[in-house]
């Protein structure tokens, strides 16, 4: 069974987190959410339960675990996901251990997904120039370092990027296809009943 680690922080965009998590679960992917604390937060007690994250619109989401780098490796997961939301993306993308794991996942030929402002992690992680997209609000910070695209979803090797809440479904379904195949994507998309002519 494929597995995914989906990061979340205070300020994460709720739709990008929940749609990705939910869609992957529908495909049979084992998903784990990990809370990334802000740099100025007090160190967490490893024995304490993970906190809820307060999303960009105030939704409280209870996470599965604290982000712990040594158990977040590509030996444990097939996919590493960084959602957007300006504040949440800043917290996640600026975390040195997240940056390290982005590079390691790609080196180990595992998938990394970034959506919306989460694509800033490609820059902070020092990834080489390649096709990429993001939310328009951070385009100016990325377009000189990457081959910037305005397609809803961009796949560059094992790196998958997308634009925002409105592209969360095609982003998640693309991840399903890459992990589980085209037939599984169609199987998952069908019962969702997307209007005719949409991306599914």
PDB file of C-alpha atoms in Angstrom:
ATOM      1  CA  UNK A   1       0.000   0.000   0.000  1.00  0.00           C
ATOM      2  CA  UNK A   2       1.456   3.411  -0.941  1.00  0.00           C
ATOM      3  CA  UNK A   3       1.890   5.872   1.903  1.00  0.00           C
ATOM      4  CA  UNK A   4       1.926   9.663   2.162  1.00  0.00           C
ATOM      5  CA  UNK A   5       3.074  12.163   4.760  1.00  0.00           C
ATOM      6  CA  UNK A   6       1.117  15.407   4.533  1.00  0.00           C
ATOM      7  CA  UNK A   7       2.474  18.379   6.453  1.00  0.00           C
ATOM      8  CA  UNK A   8       0.290  20.974   8.121  1.00  0.00           C
ATOM      9  CA  UNK A   9       0.948  24.105  10.182  1.00  0.00           C
ATOM     10  CA  UNK A  10      -1.022  26.972  11.623  1.00  0.00           C
ATOM     11  CA  UNK A  11      -2.195  28.962   8.606  1.00  0.00           C
ATOM     12  CA  UNK A  12      -2.313  26.023   6.185  1.00  0.00           C
ATOM     13  CA  UNK A  13      -5.021  26.330   3.517  1.00  0.00           C
ATOM     14  CA  UNK A  14      -7.715  23.896   4.643  1.00  0.00           C
ATOM     15  CA  UNK A  15      -8.923  22.829   1.195  1.00  0.00           C
ATOM     16  CA  UNK A  16      -5.441  21.996  -0.037  1.00  0.00           C
ATOM     17  CA  UNK A  17      -4.813  19.833   3.011  1.00  0.00           C
ATOM     18  CA  UNK A  18      -8.174  18.093   3.358  1.00  0.00           C
ATOM     19  CA  UNK A  19      -8.881  17.498  -0.349  1.00  0.00           C
ATOM     20  CA  UNK A  20      -5.439  16.009  -0.863  1.00  0.00           C
ATOM     21  CA  UNK A  21      -5.670  13.825   2.247  1.00  0.00           C
ATOM     22  CA  UNK A  22      -9.230  12.672   1.504  1.00  0.00           C
ATOM     23  CA  UNK A  23      -8.599  11.914  -2.174  1.00  0.00           C
ATOM     24  CA  UNK A  24      -5.477   9.891  -1.423  1.00  0.00           C
ATOM     25  CA  UNK A  25      -7.321   7.877   1.238  1.00  0.00           C
ATOM     26  CA  UNK A  26     -10.068   7.079  -1.289  1.00  0.00           C
ATOM     27  CA  UNK A  27      -7.355   5.575  -3.491  1.00  0.00           C
ATOM     28  CA  UNK A  28      -6.129   3.327  -0.695  1.00  0.00           C
ATOM     29  CA  UNK A  29      -3.074   5.420   0.164  1.00  0.00           C
ATOM     30  CA  UNK A  30      -2.131   5.305   3.836  1.00  0.00           C
ATOM     31  CA  UNK A  31      -1.979   8.976   4.914  1.00  0.00           C
ATOM     32  CA  UNK A  32      -0.382  10.555   7.958  1.00  0.00           C
ATOM     33  CA  UNK A  33      -0.596  14.234   8.869  1.00  0.00           C
ATOM     34  CA  UNK A  34       2.294  15.879  10.705  1.00  0.00           C
ATOM     35  CA  UNK A  35       2.159  19.227  12.492  1.00  0.00           C
ATOM     36  CA  UNK A  36       5.070  21.563  11.805  1.00  0.00           C
ATOM     37  CA  UNK A  37       5.647  24.095  14.555  1.00  0.00           C
ATOM     38  CA  UNK A  38       6.698  27.667  13.852  1.00  0.00           C
ATOM     39  CA  UNK A  39      10.369  28.385  14.414  1.00  0.00           C
ATOM     40  CA  UNK A  40       9.631  30.488  17.507  1.00  0.00           C
ATOM     41  CA  UNK A  41       7.390  27.844  19.102  1.00  0.00           C
ATOM     42  CA  UNK A  42       8.490  26.066  22.234  1.00  0.00           C
ATOM     43  CA  UNK A  43       9.922  22.594  21.579  1.00  0.00           C
ATOM     44  CA  UNK A  44       7.225  19.947  21.811  1.00  0.00           C
ATOM     45  CA  UNK A  45       7.241  17.099  24.261  1.00  0.00           C
ATOM     46  CA  UNK A  46       7.596  13.953  22.167  1.00  0.00           C
ATOM     47  CA  UNK A  47       5.197  12.152  24.489  1.00  0.00           C
ATOM     48  CA  UNK A  48       2.513  14.836  24.247  1.00  0.00           C
ATOM     49  CA  UNK A  49      -0.319  14.365  21.763  1.00  0.00           C
ATOM     50  CA  UNK A  50      -0.056  16.404  18.564  1.00  0.00           C
ATOM     51  CA  UNK A  51      -1.931  19.703  18.575  1.00  0.00           C
ATOM     52  CA  UNK A  52      -4.679  20.792  16.246  1.00  0.00           C
ATOM     53  CA  UNK A  53      -3.636  23.134  13.469  1.00  0.00           C
ATOM     54  CA  UNK A  54      -5.613  26.320  12.957  1.00  0.00           C
ATOM     55  CA  UNK A  55      -6.082  26.697   9.221  1.00  0.00           C
ATOM     56  CA  UNK A  56      -6.068  29.855   7.143  1.00  0.00           C
ATOM     57  CA  UNK A  57      -9.854  30.205   7.562  1.00  0.00           C
ATOM     58  CA  UNK A  58      -9.927  29.263  11.230  1.00  0.00           C
ATOM     59  CA  UNK A  59     -10.792  25.574  10.874  1.00  0.00           C
ATOM     60  CA  UNK A  60      -9.213  23.428  13.568  1.00  0.00           C
ATOM     61  CA  UNK A  61      -7.694  20.197  12.247  1.00  0.00           C
ATOM     62  CA  UNK A  62      -6.434  17.538  14.635  1.00  0.00           C
ATOM     63  CA  UNK A  63      -3.170  16.129  13.348  1.00  0.00           C
ATOM     64  CA  UNK A  64      -1.837  12.582  13.579  1.00  0.00           C
ATOM     65  CA  UNK A  65       1.604  13.435  14.905  1.00  0.00           C
ATOM     66  CA  UNK A  66       4.263  16.059  15.396  1.00  0.00           C
ATOM     67  CA  UNK A  67       6.636  16.538  12.471  1.00  0.00           C
ATOM     68  CA  UNK A  68       9.623  14.458  13.504  1.00  0.00           C
ATOM     69  CA  UNK A  69      12.297  14.369  10.783  1.00  0.00           C
ATOM     70  CA  UNK A  70      13.831  11.005  11.651  1.00  0.00           C
ATOM     71  CA  UNK A  71      10.498   9.201  11.153  1.00  0.00           C
ATOM     72  CA  UNK A  72       9.451  11.273   8.137  1.00  0.00           C
ATOM     73  CA  UNK A  73      11.960   9.769   5.728  1.00  0.00           C
ATOM     74  CA  UNK A  74      11.448   8.262   2.252  1.00  0.00           C
ATOM     75  CA  UNK A  75      12.033   4.842   3.807  1.00  0.00           C
ATOM     76  CA  UNK A  76       8.693   5.336   5.571  1.00  0.00           C
ATOM     77  CA  UNK A  77       6.638   7.148   2.910  1.00  0.00           C
ATOM     78  CA  UNK A  78       6.232   7.221  -0.865  1.00  0.00           C
ATOM     79  CA  UNK A  79       4.940  10.808  -1.021  1.00  0.00           C
ATOM     80  CA  UNK A  80       5.768  14.012   0.882  1.00  0.00           C
ATOM     81  CA  UNK A  81       3.130  16.763   0.564  1.00  0.00           C
ATOM     82  CA  UNK A  82       3.435  20.474   1.358  1.00  0.00           C
ATOM     83  CA  UNK A  83       0.145  22.394   1.168  1.00  0.00           C
ATOM     84  CA  UNK A  84      -0.148  26.149   0.861  1.00  0.00           C
ATOM     85  CA  UNK A  85      -1.783  28.952   2.780  1.00  0.00           C
ATOM     86  CA  UNK A  86       0.575  31.890   3.165  1.00  0.00           C
ATOM     87  CA  UNK A  87       1.375  31.587   6.865  1.00  0.00           C
ATOM     88  CA  UNK A  88       1.429  27.798   6.905  1.00  0.00           C
ATOM     89  CA  UNK A  89       3.553  27.584   3.777  1.00  0.00           C
ATOM     90  CA  UNK A  90       6.050  30.048   5.237  1.00  0.00           C
ATOM     91  CA  UNK A  91       6.363  27.970   8.417  1.00  0.00           C
ATOM     92  CA  UNK A  92       6.822  24.730   6.487  1.00  0.00           C
ATOM     93  CA  UNK A  93       9.055  26.018   3.683  1.00  0.00           C
ATOM     94  CA  UNK A  94      11.408  27.775   6.098  1.00  0.00           C
ATOM     95  CA  UNK A  95      11.947  24.674   8.249  1.00  0.00           C
ATOM     96  CA  UNK A  96      15.506  23.362   7.616  1.00  0.00           C
ATOM     97  CA  UNK A  97      14.529  19.717   8.155  1.00  0.00           C
ATOM     98  CA  UNK A  98      11.638  20.032   5.707  1.00  0.00           C
ATOM     99  CA  UNK A  99      14.052  21.470   3.152  1.00  0.00           C
ATOM    100  CA  UNK A 100      16.434  18.579   3.760  1.00  0.00           C
ATOM    101  CA  UNK A 101      13.668  15.990   3.367  1.00  0.00           C
ATOM    102  CA  UNK A 102      12.425  17.561   0.123  1.00  0.00           C
ATOM    103  CA  UNK A 103      15.870  16.995  -1.361  1.00  0.00           C
ATOM    104  CA  UNK A 104      16.194  13.478   0.082  1.00  0.00           C
ATOM    105  CA  UNK A 105      12.775  12.345  -1.162  1.00  0.00           C
ATOM    106  CA  UNK A 106      13.621  13.474  -4.680  1.00  0.00           C
ATOM    107  CA  UNK A 107      17.086  11.914  -4.519  1.00  0.00           C
ATOM    108  CA  UNK A 108      15.476   8.632  -3.452  1.00  0.00           C
ATOM    109  CA  UNK A 109      13.017   8.828  -6.381  1.00  0.00           C
ATOM    110  CA  UNK A 110      10.014   9.367  -4.120  1.00  0.00           C
ATOM    111  CA  UNK A 111       7.280  11.886  -4.928  1.00  0.00           C
ATOM    112  CA  UNK A 112       7.061  15.396  -3.484  1.00  0.00           C
ATOM    113  CA  UNK A 113       3.855  17.398  -3.896  1.00  0.00           C
ATOM    114  CA  UNK A 114       3.623  21.153  -3.368  1.00  0.00           C
ATOM    115  CA  UNK A 115       0.541  23.288  -3.913  1.00  0.00           C
ATOM    116  CA  UNK A 116      -0.135  27.033  -3.794  1.00  0.00           C
ATOM    117  CA  UNK A 117       2.445  28.919  -1.702  1.00  0.00           C
ATOM    118  CA  UNK A 118       3.758  25.515  -0.642  1.00  0.00           C
ATOM    119  CA  UNK A 119       5.780  25.626  -3.869  1.00  0.00           C
ATOM    120  CA  UNK A 120       8.077  28.102  -2.119  1.00  0.00           C
ATOM    121  CA  UNK A 121       9.635  25.011  -0.548  1.00  0.00           C
ATOM    122  CA  UNK A 122      11.165  24.242  -3.949  1.00  0.00           C
ATOM    123  CA  UNK A 123      13.139  27.466  -3.687  1.00  0.00           C
ATOM    124  CA  UNK A 124      14.030  27.257  -0.007  1.00  0.00           C
ATOM    125  CA  UNK A 125      15.143  23.657  -0.535  1.00  0.00           C
ATOM    126  CA  UNK A 126      17.512  24.749  -3.312  1.00  0.00           C
ATOM    127  CA  UNK A 127      15.990  22.583  -6.038  1.00  0.00           C
ATOM    128  CA  UNK A 128      17.450  22.966  -9.530  1.00  0.00           C
ATOM    129  CA  UNK A 129      15.665  24.917 -12.244  1.00  0.00           C
ATOM    130  CA  UNK A 130      12.770  22.885 -13.625  1.00  0.00           C
ATOM    131  CA  UNK A 131       9.066  23.238 -14.545  1.00  0.00           C
ATOM    132  CA  UNK A 132       6.936  24.402 -11.615  1.00  0.00           C
ATOM    133  CA  UNK A 133       3.787  26.316 -10.741  1.00  0.00           C
ATOM    134  CA  UNK A 134       2.361  27.998  -7.645  1.00  0.00           C
ATOM    135  CA  UNK A 135      -0.235  30.440  -6.414  1.00  0.00           C
ATOM    136  CA  UNK A 136       0.015  33.715  -8.380  1.00  0.00           C
ATOM    137  CA  UNK A 137       0.876  35.567  -5.152  1.00  0.00           C
ATOM    138  CA  UNK A 138       4.325  33.945  -5.039  1.00  0.00           C
ATOM    139  CA  UNK A 139       4.999  33.775  -8.785  1.00  0.00           C
ATOM    140  CA  UNK A 140       7.456  36.683  -8.659  1.00  0.00           C
ATOM    141  CA  UNK A 141       9.535  34.826  -6.065  1.00  0.00           C
ATOM    142  CA  UNK A 142       9.794  31.698  -8.206  1.00  0.00           C
ATOM    143  CA  UNK A 143       9.733  32.636 -11.885  1.00  0.00           C
ATOM    144  CA  UNK A 144      13.429  33.545 -12.108  1.00  0.00           C
ATOM    145  CA  UNK A 145      14.598  30.323 -10.458  1.00  0.00           C
ATOM    146  CA  UNK A 146      12.268  27.886 -12.225  1.00  0.00           C
ATOM    147  CA  UNK A 147      10.560  27.287 -15.561  1.00  0.00           C
ATOM    148  CA  UNK A 148       7.341  28.855 -14.370  1.00  0.00           C
ATOM    149  CA  UNK A 149       4.036  27.584 -15.734  1.00  0.00           C
ATOM    150  CA  UNK A 150       0.420  28.581 -15.186  1.00  0.00           C
ATOM    151  CA  UNK A 151      -0.945  25.094 -15.834  1.00  0.00           C
ATOM    152  CA  UNK A 152      -3.168  23.770 -13.011  1.00  0.00           C
ATOM    153  CA  UNK A 153      -0.749  20.923 -12.242  1.00  0.00           C
ATOM    154  CA  UNK A 154       2.880  20.578 -13.320  1.00  0.00           C
ATOM    155  CA  UNK A 155       4.775  17.289 -13.096  1.00  0.00           C
ATOM    156  CA  UNK A 156       8.573  17.519 -13.261  1.00  0.00           C
ATOM    157  CA  UNK A 157      10.018  14.076 -12.648  1.00  0.00           C
ATOM    158  CA  UNK A 158       9.006  13.266  -9.074  1.00  0.00           C
ATOM    159  CA  UNK A 159       8.077  16.865  -8.209  1.00  0.00           C
ATOM    160  CA  UNK A 160       4.381  17.733  -8.563  1.00  0.00           C
ATOM    161  CA  UNK A 161       3.221  21.342  -8.111  1.00  0.00           C
ATOM    162  CA  UNK A 162      -0.154  23.040  -8.343  1.00  0.00           C
ATOM    163  CA  UNK A 163      -1.744  26.482  -8.045  1.00  0.00           C
ATOM    164  CA  UNK A 164      -4.274  26.841  -5.250  1.00  0.00           C
ATOM    165  CA  UNK A 165      -7.526  25.710  -3.605  1.00  0.00           C
ATOM    166  CA  UNK A 166      -9.305  25.562  -6.959  1.00  0.00           C
ATOM    167  CA  UNK A 167      -6.735  23.118  -8.343  1.00  0.00           C
ATOM    168  CA  UNK A 168      -6.634  20.895  -5.251  1.00  0.00           C
ATOM    169  CA  UNK A 169      -8.727  18.135  -6.882  1.00  0.00           C
ATOM    170  CA  UNK A 170      -6.624  17.805 -10.057  1.00  0.00           C
ATOM    171  CA  UNK A 171      -3.506  18.003  -7.880  1.00  0.00           C
ATOM    172  CA  UNK A 172      -4.716  15.199  -5.611  1.00  0.00           C
ATOM    173  CA  UNK A 173      -5.940  13.059  -8.515  1.00  0.00           C
ATOM    174  CA  UNK A 174      -2.600  13.479 -10.280  1.00  0.00           C
ATOM    175  CA  UNK A 175      -0.883  12.203  -7.127  1.00  0.00           C
ATOM    176  CA  UNK A 176      -3.281   9.235  -7.106  1.00  0.00           C
ATOM    177  CA  UNK A 177      -2.435   8.484 -10.731  1.00  0.00           C
ATOM    178  CA  UNK A 178       1.312   8.676 -10.111  1.00  0.00           C
ATOM    179  CA  UNK A 179       1.126   6.433  -7.042  1.00  0.00           C
ATOM    180  CA  UNK A 180      -1.621   4.033  -8.068  1.00  0.00           C
ATOM    181  CA  UNK A 181      -2.178   4.318 -11.837  1.00  0.00           C
ATOM    182  CA  UNK A 182      -4.710   5.784 -14.263  1.00  0.00           C
ATOM    183  CA  UNK A 183      -7.358   3.178 -13.518  1.00  0.00           C
ATOM    184  CA  UNK A 184      -7.326   4.016  -9.820  1.00  0.00           C
ATOM    185  CA  UNK A 185      -7.584   7.722 -10.641  1.00  0.00           C
ATOM    186  CA  UNK A 186     -10.710   7.048 -12.717  1.00  0.00           C
ATOM    187  CA  UNK A 187     -12.121   4.770 -10.011  1.00  0.00           C
ATOM    188  CA  UNK A 188     -11.667   7.487  -7.366  1.00  0.00           C
ATOM    189  CA  UNK A 189     -12.884  10.377  -9.526  1.00  0.00           C
ATOM    190  CA  UNK A 190     -16.079   8.665 -10.705  1.00  0.00           C
ATOM    191  CA  UNK A 191     -18.033   8.632  -7.417  1.00  0.00           C
ATOM    192  CA  UNK A 192     -16.977  12.241  -6.737  1.00  0.00           C
ATOM    193  CA  UNK A 193     -19.372  13.229  -9.578  1.00  0.00           C
ATOM    194  CA  UNK A 194     -17.461  16.109 -11.107  1.00  0.00           C
ATOM    195  CA  UNK A 195     -19.520  18.174 -13.591  1.00  0.00           C
ATOM    196  CA  UNK A 196     -19.058  17.165 -17.243  1.00  0.00           C
ATOM    197  CA  UNK A 197     -16.046  18.785 -18.893  1.00  0.00           C
ATOM    198  CA  UNK A 198     -14.013  19.277 -15.753  1.00  0.00           C
ATOM    199  CA  UNK A 199     -10.519  17.995 -15.117  1.00  0.00           C
ATOM    200  CA  UNK A 200     -11.170  14.537 -13.643  1.00  0.00           C
TER     201      UNK A 200
END
